[in-house]
């Protein structure tokens, strides 16, 4: 009998949670949603229309227009779009509109992998497996720098680090659905781990949950 499997992955910016989520989704043949893209789509819509990022009603309209089947990762990957996403993500009404869409994705038959900031705590509190992926701010800044340089770009490590610290403060400090590990999340500190090692550790956790379920 085929069971459904839902995996919730949370963590701060540049923690490696997205790569891990994609690897797990591939391995367990599950659909994947990077929920950060939904907040990015809202932030980008406001930037494109030249609207202030605290225009809540415009952000709500943009949130209603978000189509999960049509999220352009490339267009949404820009640094300023991430910053804008983090700013519009503080508004509870915007979050509610996006969370409803994310829940619909999470509860599809067969299950899914979702990654973001509030997946284990708010979007999928009933997930079969919850992972909280983190790494020190310095390690995350170093990874981001290598990423930018690997794509032929240039950046300053101190500036990236300052950005990461500011983003952490906003995402962890907001009143509605702040970034924090769910009480039953498995913590995965990847500061000293390769992505391969992080994937193997996560796979072991998921396989243990599946094995327990089969025993039951
Ligand atoms: O994961 P990311 O960098 O693409 O996310 C961009 C911003 O979106 C992040 O700084 C905060 C917000 N976000 C959120 O509030 N809740 C989520 N589940 C995902 C992202």
Coordinates of C-alpha atoms and ligand atoms in Angstrom, one line a residue:
X1 CA 0.0 0.0 0.0
X2 CA 1.4 3.4 -0.9
X3 CA 1.4 6.0 1.9
X4 CA 1.6 9.7 1.5
X5 CA 4.8 11.4 2.8
X6 CA 5.0 15.0 3.7
X7 CA 8.4 16.6 4.5
X8 CA 8.6 20.1 6.0
X9 CA 11.9 21.9 5.8
X10 CA 12.7 25.3 7.5
X11 CA 15.8 27.3 7.9
X12 CA 17.3 30.7 7.5
X13 CA 18.5 32.3 4.2
X14 CA 21.4 30.4 2.5
X15 CA 21.2 27.5 4.9
X16 CA 21.1 24.9 2.1
X17 CA 17.5 24.0 2.8
X18 CA 16.4 24.5 -0.8
X19 CA 19.1 22.2 -2.2
X20 CA 18.2 19.6 0.4
X21 CA 14.5 19.9 -0.3
X22 CA 15.1 19.3 -4.0
X23 CA 17.3 16.3 -3.3
X24 CA 14.8 14.7 -1.0
X25 CA 11.9 15.4 -3.4
X26 CA 13.9 13.7 -6.2
X27 CA 14.8 10.8 -4.0
X28 CA 11.4 10.1 -2.7
X29 CA 9.6 11.0 -5.9
X30 CA 7.6 13.8 -4.4
X31 CA 6.5 17.2 -5.7
X32 CA 8.4 20.1 -4.2
X33 CA 7.4 23.7 -3.4
X34 CA 10.0 26.4 -2.5
X35 CA 7.6 28.6 -0.6
X36 CA 10.1 31.5 -0.6
X37 CA 9.3 31.9 -4.3
X38 CA 5.7 32.8 -3.4
X39 CA 6.8 35.7 -1.2
X40 CA 9.4 36.6 -3.8
X41 CA 6.6 36.8 -6.5
X42 CA 4.7 39.3 -4.3
X43 CA 7.9 41.4 -3.6
X44 CA 8.8 41.4 -7.3
X45 CA 5.3 42.4 -8.4
X46 CA 5.5 45.5 -6.1
X47 CA 9.1 46.3 -7.3
X48 CA 8.0 46.1 -11.0
X49 CA 5.1 48.5 -10.4
X50 CA 7.3 50.8 -8.4
X51 CA 5.0 50.5 -5.3
X52 CA 6.3 50.8 -1.8
X53 CA 6.9 47.5 0.0
X54 CA 4.6 48.5 2.8
X55 CA 1.6 48.9 0.5
X56 CA -0.4 46.1 2.1
X57 CA -3.4 46.1 -0.2
X58 CA -1.2 46.0 -3.3
X59 CA 0.7 43.1 -1.7
X60 CA -2.5 41.3 -1.0
X61 CA -3.6 41.7 -4.6
X62 CA -0.2 40.4 -5.8
X63 CA -0.5 37.4 -3.4
X64 CA -3.9 36.5 -4.7
X65 CA -2.4 36.4 -8.2
X66 CA 0.4 34.0 -7.3
X67 CA 0.1 30.9 -9.3
X68 CA 2.2 28.0 -7.9
X69 CA 2.5 26.4 -11.4
X70 CA 4.0 29.5 -12.8
X71 CA 6.9 30.6 -10.5
X72 CA 9.9 31.7 -12.5
X73 CA 12.8 30.8 -10.3
X74 CA 15.3 32.6 -12.5
X75 CA 13.4 35.9 -12.4
X76 CA 12.7 35.6 -8.7
X77 CA 16.3 34.8 -7.7
X78 CA 17.6 38.4 -7.6
X79 CA 19.0 39.7 -4.3
X80 CA 16.6 42.7 -4.1
X81 CA 13.6 40.4 -4.8
X82 CA 14.7 38.3 -1.7
X83 CA 14.9 41.5 0.4
X84 CA 11.5 42.7 -0.9
X85 CA 10.0 39.2 -0.1
X86 CA 11.3 39.4 3.5
X87 CA 9.6 42.8 3.9
X88 CA 6.2 41.8 2.4
X89 CA 6.3 38.6 4.4
X90 CA 5.7 40.5 7.7
X91 CA 2.0 41.2 6.7
X92 CA -0.4 38.6 8.2
X93 CA -3.0 39.1 5.5
X94 CA -0.4 38.5 2.8
X95 CA 0.8 35.4 4.6
X96 CA -2.7 34.0 5.0
X97 CA -3.3 34.2 1.2
X98 CA 0.0 32.5 0.4
X99 CA -0.3 29.9 3.2
X100 CA -3.7 28.8 1.9
X101 CA -2.1 28.1 -1.5
X102 CA 0.9 26.3 0.1
X103 CA -1.4 24.1 2.2
X104 CA -3.4 23.0 -0.8
X105 CA 0.0 22.0 -2.4
X106 CA 1.1 20.2 0.8
X107 CA -2.1 18.2 1.2
X108 CA -2.2 16.8 -2.3
X109 CA -2.5 13.0 -2.5
X110 CA 0.9 11.2 -2.1
X111 CA 2.4 14.1 -0.2
X112 CA 5.0 16.7 -0.9
X113 CA 8.2 18.4 0.2
X114 CA 7.9 22.1 1.1
X115 CA 10.7 24.4 2.3
X116 CA 10.5 27.9 3.8
X117 CA 10.4 29.6 7.2
X118 CA 7.1 28.5 8.8
X119 CA 6.4 25.1 7.2
X120 CA 6.8 22.9 10.3
X121 CA 5.2 25.4 12.6
X122 CA 2.3 26.9 10.5
X123 CA 1.9 25.5 6.9
X124 CA 2.2 21.8 7.7
X125 CA 2.1 21.3 11.5
X126 CA 1.1 17.7 10.7
X127 CA 4.1 16.9 8.4
X128 CA 5.5 13.4 8.7
X129 CA 9.0 14.7 8.9
X130 CA 10.2 18.2 10.0
X131 CA 13.7 19.3 9.4
X132 CA 15.3 22.6 10.6
X133 CA 18.4 23.3 8.6
X134 CA 20.8 25.8 9.8
X135 CA 24.5 26.9 9.6
X136 CA 26.4 29.8 11.2
X137 CA 25.9 33.1 9.5
X138 CA 29.6 33.2 8.5
X139 CA 29.4 29.8 6.8
X140 CA 26.2 30.8 5.0
X141 CA 27.8 34.0 3.8
X142 CA 30.8 32.1 2.5
X143 CA 28.5 29.7 0.6
X144 CA 26.6 32.6 -1.0
X145 CA 29.8 34.3 -2.0
X146 CA 31.1 31.1 -3.7
X147 CA 27.7 30.7 -5.4
X148 CA 27.9 34.3 -6.8
X149 CA 31.5 33.9 -7.9
X150 CA 30.7 30.5 -9.4
X151 CA 28.3 32.3 -11.7
X152 CA 30.9 34.8 -12.7
X153 CA 29.7 37.6 -10.4
X154 CA 31.5 39.6 -7.7
X155 CA 30.5 40.4 -4.2
X156 CA 31.9 41.5 -0.9
X157 CA 31.9 38.9 1.9
X158 CA 31.3 41.5 4.7
X159 CA 28.3 42.9 2.8
X160 CA 26.8 39.5 2.3
X161 CA 27.3 38.6 5.9
X162 CA 25.6 41.9 7.0
X163 CA 22.7 41.1 4.6
X164 CA 22.3 37.6 6.0
X165 CA 22.3 38.9 9.6
X166 CA 19.7 41.6 8.8
X167 CA 17.5 39.0 7.0
X168 CA 17.7 36.6 9.9
X169 CA 16.6 39.4 12.3
X170 CA 13.6 40.3 10.2
X171 CA 12.5 36.7 9.5
X172 CA 13.0 35.6 13.2
X173 CA 11.8 38.8 14.8
X174 CA 8.4 39.3 13.0
X175 CA 5.3 38.8 15.0
X176 CA 3.4 36.5 12.6
X177 CA 5.0 33.1 12.0
X178 CA 8.6 33.9 12.8
X179 CA 11.3 31.6 11.7
X180 CA 11.9 29.0 14.5
X181 CA 12.2 25.3 14.7
X182 CA 9.0 23.4 15.4
X183 CA 9.1 21.6 18.7
X184 CA 9.3 18.2 16.9
X185 CA 11.7 19.2 14.2
X186 CA 15.0 17.4 13.7
X187 CA 17.9 20.0 13.8
X188 CA 20.5 19.7 11.0
X189 CA 23.4 22.1 11.5
X190 CA 25.3 22.0 8.2
X191 CA 28.1 24.4 9.2
X192 CA 30.6 21.6 9.0
X193 CA 28.7 19.3 6.5
X194 CA 28.8 19.0 2.8
X195 CA 25.5 19.0 1.0
X196 CA 25.9 15.3 0.4
X197 CA 26.4 14.6 4.1
X198 CA 23.4 16.8 4.9
X199 CA 21.3 14.8 2.4
X200 CA 22.4 11.5 3.8
X201 CA 21.6 12.7 7.4
X202 CA 18.1 13.8 6.3
X203 CA 17.5 10.6 4.4
X204 CA 18.3 8.6 7.5
X205 CA 15.8 10.6 9.5
X206 CA 13.1 10.1 6.8
X207 CA 13.8 6.4 6.4
X208 CA 13.5 5.9 10.2
X209 CA 10.1 7.6 10.1
X210 CA 9.0 5.4 7.2
X211 CA 10.3 2.2 9.0
X212 CA 8.4 3.1 12.2
X213 CA 5.3 3.6 10.2
X214 CA 5.7 0.2 8.5
X215 CA 6.1 -1.5 11.9
X216 CA 2.9 0.1 13.2
Ligands
LIG1 O1 13.9 31.3 1.1 P1 13.9 32.7 0.4 O2 15.2 33.4 0.7 O3 13.6 32.6 -1.0 O4 12.7 33.6 1.1 C1 12.6 34.9 0.8 C2 11.8 35.6 2.0 O5 10.5 35.1 2.0 C3 12.4 35.3 3.4 O6 13.4 36.2 3.7 C4 11.1 35.4 4.2 C5 10.0 35.1 3.3 N1 9.5 33.7 3.6 C6 8.6 33.5 4.6 O7 8.3 34.5 5.3 N2 8.0 32.3 4.8 C7 8.3 31.3 4.0 N3 7.7 30.1 4.3 C8 9.2 31.4 3.0 C9 9.8 32.6 2.8

